[in-house]
Tab-separated table of C-alpha atoms and ligand atoms in Angstrom:
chain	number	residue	atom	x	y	z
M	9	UNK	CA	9.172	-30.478	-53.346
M	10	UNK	CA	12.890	-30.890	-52.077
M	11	UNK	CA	13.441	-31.469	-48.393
M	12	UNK	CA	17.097	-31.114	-46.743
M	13	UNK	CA	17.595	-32.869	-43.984
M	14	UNK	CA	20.528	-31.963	-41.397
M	15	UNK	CA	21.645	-35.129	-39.394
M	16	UNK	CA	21.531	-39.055	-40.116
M	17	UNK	CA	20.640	-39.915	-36.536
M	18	UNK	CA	17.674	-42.219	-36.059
M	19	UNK	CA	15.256	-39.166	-36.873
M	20	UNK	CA	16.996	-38.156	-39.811
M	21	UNK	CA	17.416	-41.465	-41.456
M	22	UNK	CA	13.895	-42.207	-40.348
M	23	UNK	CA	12.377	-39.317	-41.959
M	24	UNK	CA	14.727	-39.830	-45.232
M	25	UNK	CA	13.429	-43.238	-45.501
M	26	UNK	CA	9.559	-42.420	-44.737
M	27	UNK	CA	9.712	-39.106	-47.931
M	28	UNK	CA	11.350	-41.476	-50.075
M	29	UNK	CA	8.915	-43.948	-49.499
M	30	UNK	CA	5.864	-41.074	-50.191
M	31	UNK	CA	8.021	-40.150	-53.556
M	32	UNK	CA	8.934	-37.006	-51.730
M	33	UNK	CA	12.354	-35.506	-53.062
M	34	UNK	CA	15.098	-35.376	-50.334
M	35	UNK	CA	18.885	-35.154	-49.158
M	36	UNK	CA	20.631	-35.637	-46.449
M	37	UNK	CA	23.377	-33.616	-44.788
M	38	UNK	CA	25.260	-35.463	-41.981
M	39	UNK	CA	28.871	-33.497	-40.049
M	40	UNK	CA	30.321	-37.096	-39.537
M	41	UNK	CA	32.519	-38.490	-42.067
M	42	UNK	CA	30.487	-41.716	-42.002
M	43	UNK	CA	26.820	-42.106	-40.664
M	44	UNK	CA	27.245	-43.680	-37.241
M	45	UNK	CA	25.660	-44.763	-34.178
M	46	UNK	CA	27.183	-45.320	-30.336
M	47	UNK	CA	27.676	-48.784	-29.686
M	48	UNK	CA	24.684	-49.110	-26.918
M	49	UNK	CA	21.041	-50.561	-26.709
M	50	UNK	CA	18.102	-49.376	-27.595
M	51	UNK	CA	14.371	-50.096	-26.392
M	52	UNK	CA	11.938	-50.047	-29.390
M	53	UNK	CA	8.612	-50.161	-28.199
M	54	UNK	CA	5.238	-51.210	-30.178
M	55	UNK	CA	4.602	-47.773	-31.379
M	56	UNK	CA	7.900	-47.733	-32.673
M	57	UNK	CA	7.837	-51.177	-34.119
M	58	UNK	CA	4.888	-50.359	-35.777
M	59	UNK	CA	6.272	-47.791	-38.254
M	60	UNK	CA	9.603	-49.295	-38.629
M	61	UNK	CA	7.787	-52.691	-39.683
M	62	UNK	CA	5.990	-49.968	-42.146
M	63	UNK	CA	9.346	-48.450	-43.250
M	64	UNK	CA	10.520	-51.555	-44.153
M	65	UNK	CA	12.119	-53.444	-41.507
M	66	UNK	CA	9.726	-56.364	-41.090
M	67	UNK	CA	11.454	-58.997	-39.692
M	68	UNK	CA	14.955	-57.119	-39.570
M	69	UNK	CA	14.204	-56.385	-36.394
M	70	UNK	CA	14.195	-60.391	-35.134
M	71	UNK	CA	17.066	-60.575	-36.647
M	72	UNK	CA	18.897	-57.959	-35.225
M	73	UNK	CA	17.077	-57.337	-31.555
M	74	UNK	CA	16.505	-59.423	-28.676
M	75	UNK	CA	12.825	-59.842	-27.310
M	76	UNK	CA	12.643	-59.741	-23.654
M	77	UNK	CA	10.534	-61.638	-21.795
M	78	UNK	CA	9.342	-58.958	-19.340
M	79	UNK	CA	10.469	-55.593	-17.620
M	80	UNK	CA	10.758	-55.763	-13.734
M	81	UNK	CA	11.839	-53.034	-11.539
M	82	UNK	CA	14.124	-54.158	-8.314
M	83	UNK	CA	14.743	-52.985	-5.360
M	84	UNK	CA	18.473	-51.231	-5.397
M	85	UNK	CA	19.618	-52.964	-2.294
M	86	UNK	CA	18.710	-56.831	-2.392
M	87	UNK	CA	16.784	-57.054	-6.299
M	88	UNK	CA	13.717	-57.764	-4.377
M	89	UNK	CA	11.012	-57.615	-7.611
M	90	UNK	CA	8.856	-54.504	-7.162
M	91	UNK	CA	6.729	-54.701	-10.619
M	92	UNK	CA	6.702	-56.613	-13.382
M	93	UNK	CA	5.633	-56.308	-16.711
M	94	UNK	CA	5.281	-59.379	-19.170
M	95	UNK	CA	6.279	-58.599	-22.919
M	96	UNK	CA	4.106	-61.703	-23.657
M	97	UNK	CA	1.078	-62.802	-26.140
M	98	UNK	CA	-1.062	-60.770	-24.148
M	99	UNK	CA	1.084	-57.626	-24.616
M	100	UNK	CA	1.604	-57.995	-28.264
M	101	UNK	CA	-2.222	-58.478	-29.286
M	102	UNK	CA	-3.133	-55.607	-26.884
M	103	UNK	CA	-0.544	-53.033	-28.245
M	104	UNK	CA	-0.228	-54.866	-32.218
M	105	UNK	CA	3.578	-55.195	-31.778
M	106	UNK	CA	6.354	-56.821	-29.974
M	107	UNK	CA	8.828	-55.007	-27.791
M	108	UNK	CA	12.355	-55.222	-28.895
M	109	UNK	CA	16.098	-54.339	-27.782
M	110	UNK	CA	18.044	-53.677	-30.568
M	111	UNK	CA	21.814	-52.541	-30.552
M	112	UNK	CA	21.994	-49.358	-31.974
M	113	UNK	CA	24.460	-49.773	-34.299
M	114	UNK	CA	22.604	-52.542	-35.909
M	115	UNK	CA	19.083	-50.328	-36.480
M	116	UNK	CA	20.986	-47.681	-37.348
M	117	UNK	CA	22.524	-49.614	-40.231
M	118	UNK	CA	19.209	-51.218	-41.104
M	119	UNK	CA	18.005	-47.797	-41.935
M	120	UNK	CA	20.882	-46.505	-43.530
M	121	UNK	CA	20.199	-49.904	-45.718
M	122	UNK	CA	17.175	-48.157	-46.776
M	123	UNK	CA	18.205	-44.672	-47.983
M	124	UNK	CA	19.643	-44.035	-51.401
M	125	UNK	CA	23.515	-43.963	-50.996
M	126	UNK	CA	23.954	-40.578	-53.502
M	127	UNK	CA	21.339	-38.641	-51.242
M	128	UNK	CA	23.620	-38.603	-48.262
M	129	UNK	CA	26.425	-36.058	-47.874
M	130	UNK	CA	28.622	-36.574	-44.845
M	131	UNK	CA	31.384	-34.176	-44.020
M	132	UNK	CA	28.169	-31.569	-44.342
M	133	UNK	CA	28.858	-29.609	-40.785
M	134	UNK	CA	25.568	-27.504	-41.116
M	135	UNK	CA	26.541	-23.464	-39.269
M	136	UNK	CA	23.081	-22.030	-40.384
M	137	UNK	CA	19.696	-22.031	-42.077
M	138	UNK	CA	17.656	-19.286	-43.398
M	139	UNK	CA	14.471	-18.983	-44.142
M	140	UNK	CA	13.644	-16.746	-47.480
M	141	UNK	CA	10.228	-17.256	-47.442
M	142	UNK	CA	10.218	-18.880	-50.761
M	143	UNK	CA	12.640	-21.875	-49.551
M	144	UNK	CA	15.578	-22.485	-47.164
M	145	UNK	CA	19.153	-22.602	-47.077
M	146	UNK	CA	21.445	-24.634	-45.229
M	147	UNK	CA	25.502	-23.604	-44.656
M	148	UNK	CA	28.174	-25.524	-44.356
M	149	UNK	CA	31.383	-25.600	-42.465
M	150	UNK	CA	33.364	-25.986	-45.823
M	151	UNK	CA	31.880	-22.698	-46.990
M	152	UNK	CA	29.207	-24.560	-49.391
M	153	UNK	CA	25.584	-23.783	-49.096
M	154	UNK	CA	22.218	-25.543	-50.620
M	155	UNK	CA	18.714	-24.568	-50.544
M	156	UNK	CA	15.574	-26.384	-50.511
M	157	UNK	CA	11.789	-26.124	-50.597
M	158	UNK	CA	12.573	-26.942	-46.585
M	159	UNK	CA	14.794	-27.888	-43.785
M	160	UNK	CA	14.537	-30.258	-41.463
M	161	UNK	CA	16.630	-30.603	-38.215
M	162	UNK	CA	17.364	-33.783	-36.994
M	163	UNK	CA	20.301	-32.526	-35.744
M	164	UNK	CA	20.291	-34.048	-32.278
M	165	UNK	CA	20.440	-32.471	-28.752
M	166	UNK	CA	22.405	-29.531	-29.560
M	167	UNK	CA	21.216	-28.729	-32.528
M	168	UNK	CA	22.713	-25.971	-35.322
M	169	UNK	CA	18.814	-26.008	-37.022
M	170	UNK	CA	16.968	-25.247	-33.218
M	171	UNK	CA	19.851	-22.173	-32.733
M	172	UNK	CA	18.795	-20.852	-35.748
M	173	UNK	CA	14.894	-20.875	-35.475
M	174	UNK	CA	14.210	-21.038	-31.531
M	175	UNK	CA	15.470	-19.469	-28.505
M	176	UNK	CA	15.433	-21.562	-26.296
M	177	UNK	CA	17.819	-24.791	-25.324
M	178	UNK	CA	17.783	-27.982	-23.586
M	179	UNK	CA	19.297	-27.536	-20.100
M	180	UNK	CA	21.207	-30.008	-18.365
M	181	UNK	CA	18.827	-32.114	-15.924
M	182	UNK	CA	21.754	-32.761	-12.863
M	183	UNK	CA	22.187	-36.496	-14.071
M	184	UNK	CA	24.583	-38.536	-16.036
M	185	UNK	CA	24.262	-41.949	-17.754
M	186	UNK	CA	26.931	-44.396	-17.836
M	187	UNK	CA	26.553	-46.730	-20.881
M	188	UNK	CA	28.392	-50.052	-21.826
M	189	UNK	CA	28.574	-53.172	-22.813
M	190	UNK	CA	29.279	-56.156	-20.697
M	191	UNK	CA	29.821	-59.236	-22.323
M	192	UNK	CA	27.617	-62.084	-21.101
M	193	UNK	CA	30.413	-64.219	-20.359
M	194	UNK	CA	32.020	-62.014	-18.031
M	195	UNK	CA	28.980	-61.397	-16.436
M	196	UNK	CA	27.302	-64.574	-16.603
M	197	UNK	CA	23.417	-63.000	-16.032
M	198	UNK	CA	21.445	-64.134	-12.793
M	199	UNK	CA	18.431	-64.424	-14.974
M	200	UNK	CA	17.798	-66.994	-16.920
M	201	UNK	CA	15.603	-65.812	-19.083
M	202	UNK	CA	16.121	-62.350	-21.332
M	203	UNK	CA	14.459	-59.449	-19.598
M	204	UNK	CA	14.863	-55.469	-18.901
M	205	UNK	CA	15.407	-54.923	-15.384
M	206	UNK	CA	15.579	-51.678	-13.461
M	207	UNK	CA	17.260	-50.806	-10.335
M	208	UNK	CA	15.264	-48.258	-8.428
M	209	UNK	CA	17.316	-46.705	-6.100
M	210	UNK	CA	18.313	-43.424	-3.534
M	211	UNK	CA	18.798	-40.727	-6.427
M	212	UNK	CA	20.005	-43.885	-8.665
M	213	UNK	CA	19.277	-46.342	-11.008
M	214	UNK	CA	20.526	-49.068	-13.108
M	215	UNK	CA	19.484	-50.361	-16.369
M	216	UNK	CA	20.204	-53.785	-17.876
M	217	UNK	CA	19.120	-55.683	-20.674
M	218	UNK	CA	20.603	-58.010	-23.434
M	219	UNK	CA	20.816	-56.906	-26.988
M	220	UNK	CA	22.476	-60.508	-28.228
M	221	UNK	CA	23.442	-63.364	-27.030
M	222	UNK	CA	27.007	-61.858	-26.625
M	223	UNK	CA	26.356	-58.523	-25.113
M	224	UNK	CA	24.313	-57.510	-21.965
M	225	UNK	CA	23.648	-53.345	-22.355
M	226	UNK	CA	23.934	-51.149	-18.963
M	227	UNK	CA	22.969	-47.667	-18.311
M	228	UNK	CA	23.555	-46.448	-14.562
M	229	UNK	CA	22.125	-43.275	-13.745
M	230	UNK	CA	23.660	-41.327	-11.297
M	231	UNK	CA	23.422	-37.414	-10.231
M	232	UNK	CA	26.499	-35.055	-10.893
M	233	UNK	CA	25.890	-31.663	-10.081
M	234	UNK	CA	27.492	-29.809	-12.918
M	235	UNK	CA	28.722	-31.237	-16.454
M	236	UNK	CA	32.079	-28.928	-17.038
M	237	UNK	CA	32.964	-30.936	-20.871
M	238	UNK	CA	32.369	-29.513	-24.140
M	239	UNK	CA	31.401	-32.647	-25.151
M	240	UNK	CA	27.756	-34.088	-24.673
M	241	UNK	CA	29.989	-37.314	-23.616
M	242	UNK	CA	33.317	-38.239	-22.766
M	243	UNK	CA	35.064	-41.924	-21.568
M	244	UNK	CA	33.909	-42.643	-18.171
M	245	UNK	CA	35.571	-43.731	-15.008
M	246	UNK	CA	35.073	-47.670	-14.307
M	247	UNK	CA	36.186	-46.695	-10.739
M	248	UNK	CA	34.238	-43.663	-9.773
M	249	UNK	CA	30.949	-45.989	-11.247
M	250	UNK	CA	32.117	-48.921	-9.185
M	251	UNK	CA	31.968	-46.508	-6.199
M	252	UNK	CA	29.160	-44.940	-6.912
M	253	UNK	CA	26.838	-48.181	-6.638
M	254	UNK	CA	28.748	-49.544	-3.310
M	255	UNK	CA	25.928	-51.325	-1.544
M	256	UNK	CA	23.816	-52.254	-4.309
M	257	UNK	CA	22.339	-55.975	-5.472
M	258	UNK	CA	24.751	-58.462	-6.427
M	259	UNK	CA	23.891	-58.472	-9.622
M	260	UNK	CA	24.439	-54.775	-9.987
M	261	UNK	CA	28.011	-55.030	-8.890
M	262	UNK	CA	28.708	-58.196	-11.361
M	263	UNK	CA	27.527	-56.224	-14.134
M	264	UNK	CA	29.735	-53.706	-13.158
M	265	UNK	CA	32.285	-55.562	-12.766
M	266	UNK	CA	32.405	-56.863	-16.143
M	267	UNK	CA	32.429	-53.277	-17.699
M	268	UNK	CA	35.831	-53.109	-19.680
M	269	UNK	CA	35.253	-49.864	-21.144
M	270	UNK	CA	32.024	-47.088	-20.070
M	271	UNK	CA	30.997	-43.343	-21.758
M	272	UNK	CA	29.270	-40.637	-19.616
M	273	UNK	CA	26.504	-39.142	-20.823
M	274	UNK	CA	24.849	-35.469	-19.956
M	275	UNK	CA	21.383	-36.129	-19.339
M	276	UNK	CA	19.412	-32.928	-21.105
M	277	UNK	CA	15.839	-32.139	-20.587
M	278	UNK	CA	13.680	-29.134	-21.995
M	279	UNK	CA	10.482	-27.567	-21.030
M	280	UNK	CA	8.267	-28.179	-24.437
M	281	UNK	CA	8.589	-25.330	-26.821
M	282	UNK	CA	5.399	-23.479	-28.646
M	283	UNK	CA	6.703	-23.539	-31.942
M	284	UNK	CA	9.437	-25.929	-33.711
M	285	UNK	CA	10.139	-23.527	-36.542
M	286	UNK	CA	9.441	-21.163	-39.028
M	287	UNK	CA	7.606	-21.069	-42.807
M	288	UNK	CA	10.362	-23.246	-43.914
M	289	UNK	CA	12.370	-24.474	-41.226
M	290	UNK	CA	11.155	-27.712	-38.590
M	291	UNK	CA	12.354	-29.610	-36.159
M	292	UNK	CA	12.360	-33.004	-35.651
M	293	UNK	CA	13.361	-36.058	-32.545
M	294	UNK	CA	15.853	-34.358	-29.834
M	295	UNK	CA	16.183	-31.446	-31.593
M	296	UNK	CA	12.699	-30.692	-31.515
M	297	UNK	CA	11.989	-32.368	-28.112
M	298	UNK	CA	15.368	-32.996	-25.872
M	299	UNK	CA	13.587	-35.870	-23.486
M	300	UNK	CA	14.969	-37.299	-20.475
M	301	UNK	CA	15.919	-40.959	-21.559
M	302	UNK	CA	13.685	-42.372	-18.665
M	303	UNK	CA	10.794	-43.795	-20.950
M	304	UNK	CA	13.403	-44.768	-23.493
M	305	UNK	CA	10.898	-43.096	-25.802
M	306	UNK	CA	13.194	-40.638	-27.432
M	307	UNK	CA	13.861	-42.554	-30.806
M	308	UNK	CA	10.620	-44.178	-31.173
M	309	UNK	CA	9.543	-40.203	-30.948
M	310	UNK	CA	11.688	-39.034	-33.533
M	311	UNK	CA	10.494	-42.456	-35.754
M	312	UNK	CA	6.696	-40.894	-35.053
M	313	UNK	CA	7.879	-37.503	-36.154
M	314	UNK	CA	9.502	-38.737	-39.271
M	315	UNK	CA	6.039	-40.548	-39.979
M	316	UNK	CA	3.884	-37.537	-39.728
M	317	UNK	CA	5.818	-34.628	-41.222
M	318	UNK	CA	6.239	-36.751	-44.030
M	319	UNK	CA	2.182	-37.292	-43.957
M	320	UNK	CA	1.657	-33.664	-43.541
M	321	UNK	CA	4.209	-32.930	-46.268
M	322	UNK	CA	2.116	-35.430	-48.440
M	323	UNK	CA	-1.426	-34.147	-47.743
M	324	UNK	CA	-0.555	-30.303	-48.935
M	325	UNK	CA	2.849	-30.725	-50.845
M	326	UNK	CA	1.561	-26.883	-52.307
M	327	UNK	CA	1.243	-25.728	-48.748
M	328	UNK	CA	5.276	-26.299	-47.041
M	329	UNK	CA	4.576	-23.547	-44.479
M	330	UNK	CA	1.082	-24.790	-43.334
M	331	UNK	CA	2.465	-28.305	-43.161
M	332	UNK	CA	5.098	-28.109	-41.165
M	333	UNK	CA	2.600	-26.193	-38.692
M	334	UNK	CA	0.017	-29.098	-38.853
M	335	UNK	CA	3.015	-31.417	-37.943
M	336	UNK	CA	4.439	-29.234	-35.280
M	337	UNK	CA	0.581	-28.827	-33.848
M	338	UNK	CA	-0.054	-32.584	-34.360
M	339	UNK	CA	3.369	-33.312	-31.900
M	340	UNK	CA	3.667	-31.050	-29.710
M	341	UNK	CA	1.209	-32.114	-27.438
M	342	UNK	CA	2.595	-35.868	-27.994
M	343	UNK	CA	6.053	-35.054	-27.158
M	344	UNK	CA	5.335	-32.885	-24.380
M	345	UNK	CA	3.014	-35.760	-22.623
M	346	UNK	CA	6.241	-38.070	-22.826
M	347	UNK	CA	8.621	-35.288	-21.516
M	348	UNK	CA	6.262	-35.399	-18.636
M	349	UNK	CA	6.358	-38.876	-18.197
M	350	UNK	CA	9.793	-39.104	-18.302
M	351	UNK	CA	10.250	-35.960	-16.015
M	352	UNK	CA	8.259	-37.758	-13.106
M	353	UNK	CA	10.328	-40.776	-13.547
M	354	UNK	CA	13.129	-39.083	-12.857
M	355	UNK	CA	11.627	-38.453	-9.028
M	356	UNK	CA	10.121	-41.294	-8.899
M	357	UNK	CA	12.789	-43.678	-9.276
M	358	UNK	CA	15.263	-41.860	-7.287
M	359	UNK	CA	13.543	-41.545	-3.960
M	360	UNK	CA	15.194	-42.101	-1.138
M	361	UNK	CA	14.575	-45.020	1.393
M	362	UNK	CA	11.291	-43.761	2.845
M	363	UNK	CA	7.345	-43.495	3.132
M	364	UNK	CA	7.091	-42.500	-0.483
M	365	UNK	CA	9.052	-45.257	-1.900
M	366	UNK	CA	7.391	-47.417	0.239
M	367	UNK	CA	4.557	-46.082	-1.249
M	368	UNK	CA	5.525	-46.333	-4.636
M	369	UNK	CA	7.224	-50.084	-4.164
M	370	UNK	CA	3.860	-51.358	-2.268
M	371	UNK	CA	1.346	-49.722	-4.764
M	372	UNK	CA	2.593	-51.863	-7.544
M	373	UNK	CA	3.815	-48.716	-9.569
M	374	UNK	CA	7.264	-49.955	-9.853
M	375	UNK	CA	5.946	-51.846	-12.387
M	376	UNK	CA	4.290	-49.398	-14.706
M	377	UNK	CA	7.679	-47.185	-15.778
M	378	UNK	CA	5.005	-46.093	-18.493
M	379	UNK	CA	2.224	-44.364	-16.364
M	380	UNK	CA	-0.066	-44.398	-19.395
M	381	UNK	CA	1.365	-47.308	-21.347
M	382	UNK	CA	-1.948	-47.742	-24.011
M	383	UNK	CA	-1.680	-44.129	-24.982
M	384	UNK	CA	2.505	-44.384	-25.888
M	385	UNK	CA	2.249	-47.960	-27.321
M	386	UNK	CA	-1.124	-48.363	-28.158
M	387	UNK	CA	-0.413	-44.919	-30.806
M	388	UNK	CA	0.162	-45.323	-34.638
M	389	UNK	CA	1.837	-42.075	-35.966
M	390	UNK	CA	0.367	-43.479	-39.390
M	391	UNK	CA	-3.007	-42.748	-38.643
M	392	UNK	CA	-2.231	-39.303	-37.038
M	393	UNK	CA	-3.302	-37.279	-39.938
M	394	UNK	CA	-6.396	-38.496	-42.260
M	395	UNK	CA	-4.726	-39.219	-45.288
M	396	UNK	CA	-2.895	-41.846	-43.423
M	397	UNK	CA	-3.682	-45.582	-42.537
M	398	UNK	CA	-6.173	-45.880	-39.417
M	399	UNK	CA	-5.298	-46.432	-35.732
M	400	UNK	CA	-5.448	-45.402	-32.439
M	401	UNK	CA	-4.485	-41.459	-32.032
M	402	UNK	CA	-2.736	-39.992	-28.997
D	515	FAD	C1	21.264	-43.034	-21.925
D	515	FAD	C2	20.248	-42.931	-23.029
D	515	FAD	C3	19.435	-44.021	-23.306
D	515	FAD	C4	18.448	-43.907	-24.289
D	515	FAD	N1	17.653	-44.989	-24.535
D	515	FAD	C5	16.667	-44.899	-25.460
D	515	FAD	C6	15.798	-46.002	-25.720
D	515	FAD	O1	15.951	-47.085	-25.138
D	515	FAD	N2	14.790	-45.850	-26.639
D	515	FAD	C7	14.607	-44.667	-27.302
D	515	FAD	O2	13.657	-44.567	-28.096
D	515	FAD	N3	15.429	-43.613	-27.090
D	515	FAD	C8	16.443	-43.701	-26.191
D	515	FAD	N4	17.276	-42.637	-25.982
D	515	FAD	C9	17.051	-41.406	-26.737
D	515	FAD	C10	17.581	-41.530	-28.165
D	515	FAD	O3	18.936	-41.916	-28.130
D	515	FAD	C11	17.458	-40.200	-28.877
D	515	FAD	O4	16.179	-39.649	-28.639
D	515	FAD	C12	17.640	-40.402	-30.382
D	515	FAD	O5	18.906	-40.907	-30.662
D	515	FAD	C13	17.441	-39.061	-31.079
D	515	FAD	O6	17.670	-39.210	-32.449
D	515	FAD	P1	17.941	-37.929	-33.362
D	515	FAD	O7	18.049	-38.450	-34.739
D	515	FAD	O8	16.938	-36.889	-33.037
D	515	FAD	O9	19.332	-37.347	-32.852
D	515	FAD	P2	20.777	-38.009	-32.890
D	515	FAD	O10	20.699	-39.494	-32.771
D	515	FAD	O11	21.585	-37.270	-31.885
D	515	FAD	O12	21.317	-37.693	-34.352
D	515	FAD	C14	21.710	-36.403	-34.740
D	515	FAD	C15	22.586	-36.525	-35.974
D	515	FAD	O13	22.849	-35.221	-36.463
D	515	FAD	C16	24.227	-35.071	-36.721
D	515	FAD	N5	24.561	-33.665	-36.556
D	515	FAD	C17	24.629	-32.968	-35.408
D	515	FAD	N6	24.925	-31.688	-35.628
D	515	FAD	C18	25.055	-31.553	-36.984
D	515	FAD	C19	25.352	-30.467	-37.834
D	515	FAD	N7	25.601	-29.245	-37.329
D	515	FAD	N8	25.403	-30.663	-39.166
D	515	FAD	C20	25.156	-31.913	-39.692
D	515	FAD	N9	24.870	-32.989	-38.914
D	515	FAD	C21	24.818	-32.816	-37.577
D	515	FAD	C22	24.898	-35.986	-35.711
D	515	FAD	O14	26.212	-36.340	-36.091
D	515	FAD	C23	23.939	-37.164	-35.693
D	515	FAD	O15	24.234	-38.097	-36.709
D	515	FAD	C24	18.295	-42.718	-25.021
D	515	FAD	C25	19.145	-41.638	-24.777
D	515	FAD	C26	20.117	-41.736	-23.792
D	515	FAD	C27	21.017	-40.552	-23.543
C-alpha cells in the first residue's frame, strides 16, 4: 500500500512517522521549501503525550518542553485566581501522562527527526487530487503529478485536499490571536513558579505560559470583525495590542510590554462535516476538523488522527476505501465533541462584567477550561480500533 501525504505540519509528520512505524509505505509532499513550524508554544496534553511517547519521543519531550506546575484562570482586571488546576502527581497517575509546553519549532523538528529524509518532497505545492477509484493522484504546482494507493490531507486550515473532496470550508469565527514571544528577562514573570495562566476577560483573553527558561509564549485573543488579508496571518501591531488590553492586570501589560515583535492570526472554526473524503481521498488535523484554538487541542487531534488512520490502514490494508471510512467514523464524533468544547469557550471566556460571569467565576468553572477533561486526556487513540493496544476510548 502507498500513502501520499500532502503537508508536513504536525498531522502530516505525525501520520508519516506512525505508517512508517506500522511498515506502511509512504511520502510526503510539503509546498514549503523546508518543513517548518511558527516560532510559538504549544500545549501537549496527556492524550497527546501518550502517542508521541509511542511514536518515539520518550523523553524528547523533557528535553525540549517545559512542565507547568498548574493552569489558573484570572480575572482580566486585577489577576484575582478564579480556578486552578494542578498539573501535579495526582494529575499524571489519573490521566497516565504529564502535561507539557513545548515550542513548536522544537516538536516539530523532533518529528521531522523521525521521518526518512528521501520520503519528503518540499517545493510539492499540491493544486488537486483525484480519485480513480483504483488509487489517487496528487498535482503539483510545477506541473508534476504522483499517484498512490491514497491521499491524505494534512494540508492545514485551508486546505487544497478538503477543496477537492468536500464542499464546505472553515469560516472565520470574528477573533484574532496575537502570538509572541517575550523573553523572560524583559518580562521578568510575577510567578514564581512555571504555570499556564489565562486571562478571562470582556470579549478577551490572554494566554501565557513559558516554553524555556528564555522565552515566556503569549496569545491575546481579541475580536476583529472582518479579516480583509489573503494571508491566514500577517505581522501584527505592538500598538493596536497594547491598546487593546488598556485596563488589564499588571502582569498582562508587562508581558505586553516586552513583546518586540507579534503575528495576527485568523481564528477559523467549522461546523463538523459528515464525511472527510472519498474511496481514496481523507482528511486529517485542521484540514479535516478546523477547531477554535480554545482547548489547545488542535495538534494533539491531528496526533490522534495520525494514530488511528494508520490503525485502520493496518487492520484492512486490502480494504483502502473501507478504512479510511472506519477512521473518518471512528473521529468524527471525537473531533466534533472538542469543536464543541472549544466553541463554548469561546462565550464563556469572553463574557462581559456581569451575572453570568459572576456565575461562571463563583461556580469554580474558571478552572475547568476542559469541561470534560477525563474524556480528552484520559483517551488513547491507540486503543481506538481493536487491533490496537488497550485504553480508555472516547
Ligand atoms: C493561536 C493558536 C494556538 C494554538 N495552540 C494549540 C495548542 O496549544 N495545542 C494544540 O494541540 N493545538 C493548538 N493550536 C492548533 C494547532 O496549531 C493546529 O491544530 C495544528 O497545527 C494543525 O496541524 P496540521 O498538520 O493539521 O496543519 P498545519 O500545521 O497547518 O500544517 C499544514 C502543512 O501543510 C502544508 N501545506 C499547505 N497547503 C499545502 C499544499 N497545497 N501543498 C503542500 N503542502 C501544503 C503547510 O505548509 C504546512 O506545513 C493552536 C492554533 C492557534 C491558531
Amino acid at each position: 500500500m502507498r500513502v501520499a501525504i500532502v503537508g508536513a505540519g504536525m498531522g502530516g509528520l505525525a501520520l508519516a512517522v506512525a505508517l512508517q512505524e506500522a511498515g506502511i509505505d509512504y511520502q510526503i509532499y510539503e509546498r514549503a521549501p523546508r518543513p517548518t513550524e511558527i516560532g510559538a508554544g504549544i500545549h501537549v496534553a496527556p492524550n497527546g503525550v501518550r502517542l508521541l511517547t509511542r511514536l518515539g519521543l520518550a523523553g524528547r519531550l523533557d528535553e525540549i518542553g517545559a512542565r507547568p506546575v498548574a493552569i489558573e484562570s484570572r480575572r482580566w482586571q486585577d489577576g484575582t485566581v478564579l480556578g486552578r488546576t494542578p498539573l501535579d502527581a495526582e494529575f499524571e497517575q489519573r490521566y497516565g501522562r504529564p502535561y507539557y509546553v513545548v515550542h513548536r519549532i522544537a516538536l516539530h523538528q523532533e518529528l521531522l527527526r523521525l521521518v526518512q529524509p528521501s520520503r519528503l518532497h518540499c517545493d510539492r505545492t499540491c493544486v488537486a487530487v483525484t480519485d480513480h477509484g483504483d488509487g489517487a493522484e496528487i498535482r503539483f504546482a510545477d506541473g508534476t503529478a504522483v499517484t498512490a494507493d491514497l491521499v491524505v490531507g494534512a494540508d492545514g486550515i485551508r486546505s487544497v485536499v478538503r477543496r477537492a473532496v468536500l464542499r464546505d470550508f472553515p469560516v472565520y469565527s470574528g477573533y484574532v490571536a496575537f502570538r509572541g514571544l517575550v523573553r523572560a528577562a524583559d518580562a521578568p514573570f510575577v510567578f514564581p513558579e512555571p504555570r499556564l495562566v489565562l486571562w478571562l476577560g470582556p470579549e478577551r483573553h490572554v494566554v501565557s505560559y513559558p516554553i524555556s527558561a528564555d522565552f515566556i509564549n503569549l496569545v491575546a485573543v481579541t475580536p476583529v470583525s472582518r479579516w480583509t488579508h489573503d494571508a491566514w496571518s500577517v505581522p501584527g501591531d505592538l500598538d493596536r495590542l497594547r491598546h487593546a488590553y488598556h485596563g488589564w492586570d499588571d502582569s498582562v501589560r508587562t508581558l505586553l510590554g516586552g513583546l518586540t515583535a507579534v503575528t495576527e492570526w485568523a481564528l477559523y472554526d467549522q461546523d463538523p462535516a459528515d464525511s472527510w473524503g472519498t474511496g481514496r481521498v481523507t482528511l486529517l488535523g485542521d484540514a479535516a476538523h478546523a477547531l477554535l484554538p480554545f482547548v489547545a487541542q488542535g495538534a494533539n487531534m491531528a496526533f490522534e488522527d495520525a494514530v488511528v488512520l494508520t490503525a485502520c490502514l493496518r487492520a484492512a490494508p486490502e480494504n483502502v476505501p473501507g478504512a479510511l471510512r472506519r477512521y473518518e467514523d471512528l473521529r468524527r464524533p471525537r473531533t466534533a465533541r472538542i469543536q464543541g468544547e472549544a466553541r463554548a469557550n469561546a462565550v464563556s471566556f469572553h463574557l462581559p462584567d456581569s451575572p453570568d460571569q459572576v456565575a461562571r467565576d463563583s461556580s469554580g468553572s474558571g478552572e475547568n477550561v476542559w469541561r470534560d477533561r477525563d474524556r480528552i486526556f484520559g483517551y488513547d487513540a491507540g486503543a481506538a480500533i481493536p487491533s490496537a493496544r488497550s485504553g480508555t476510548h472516547a
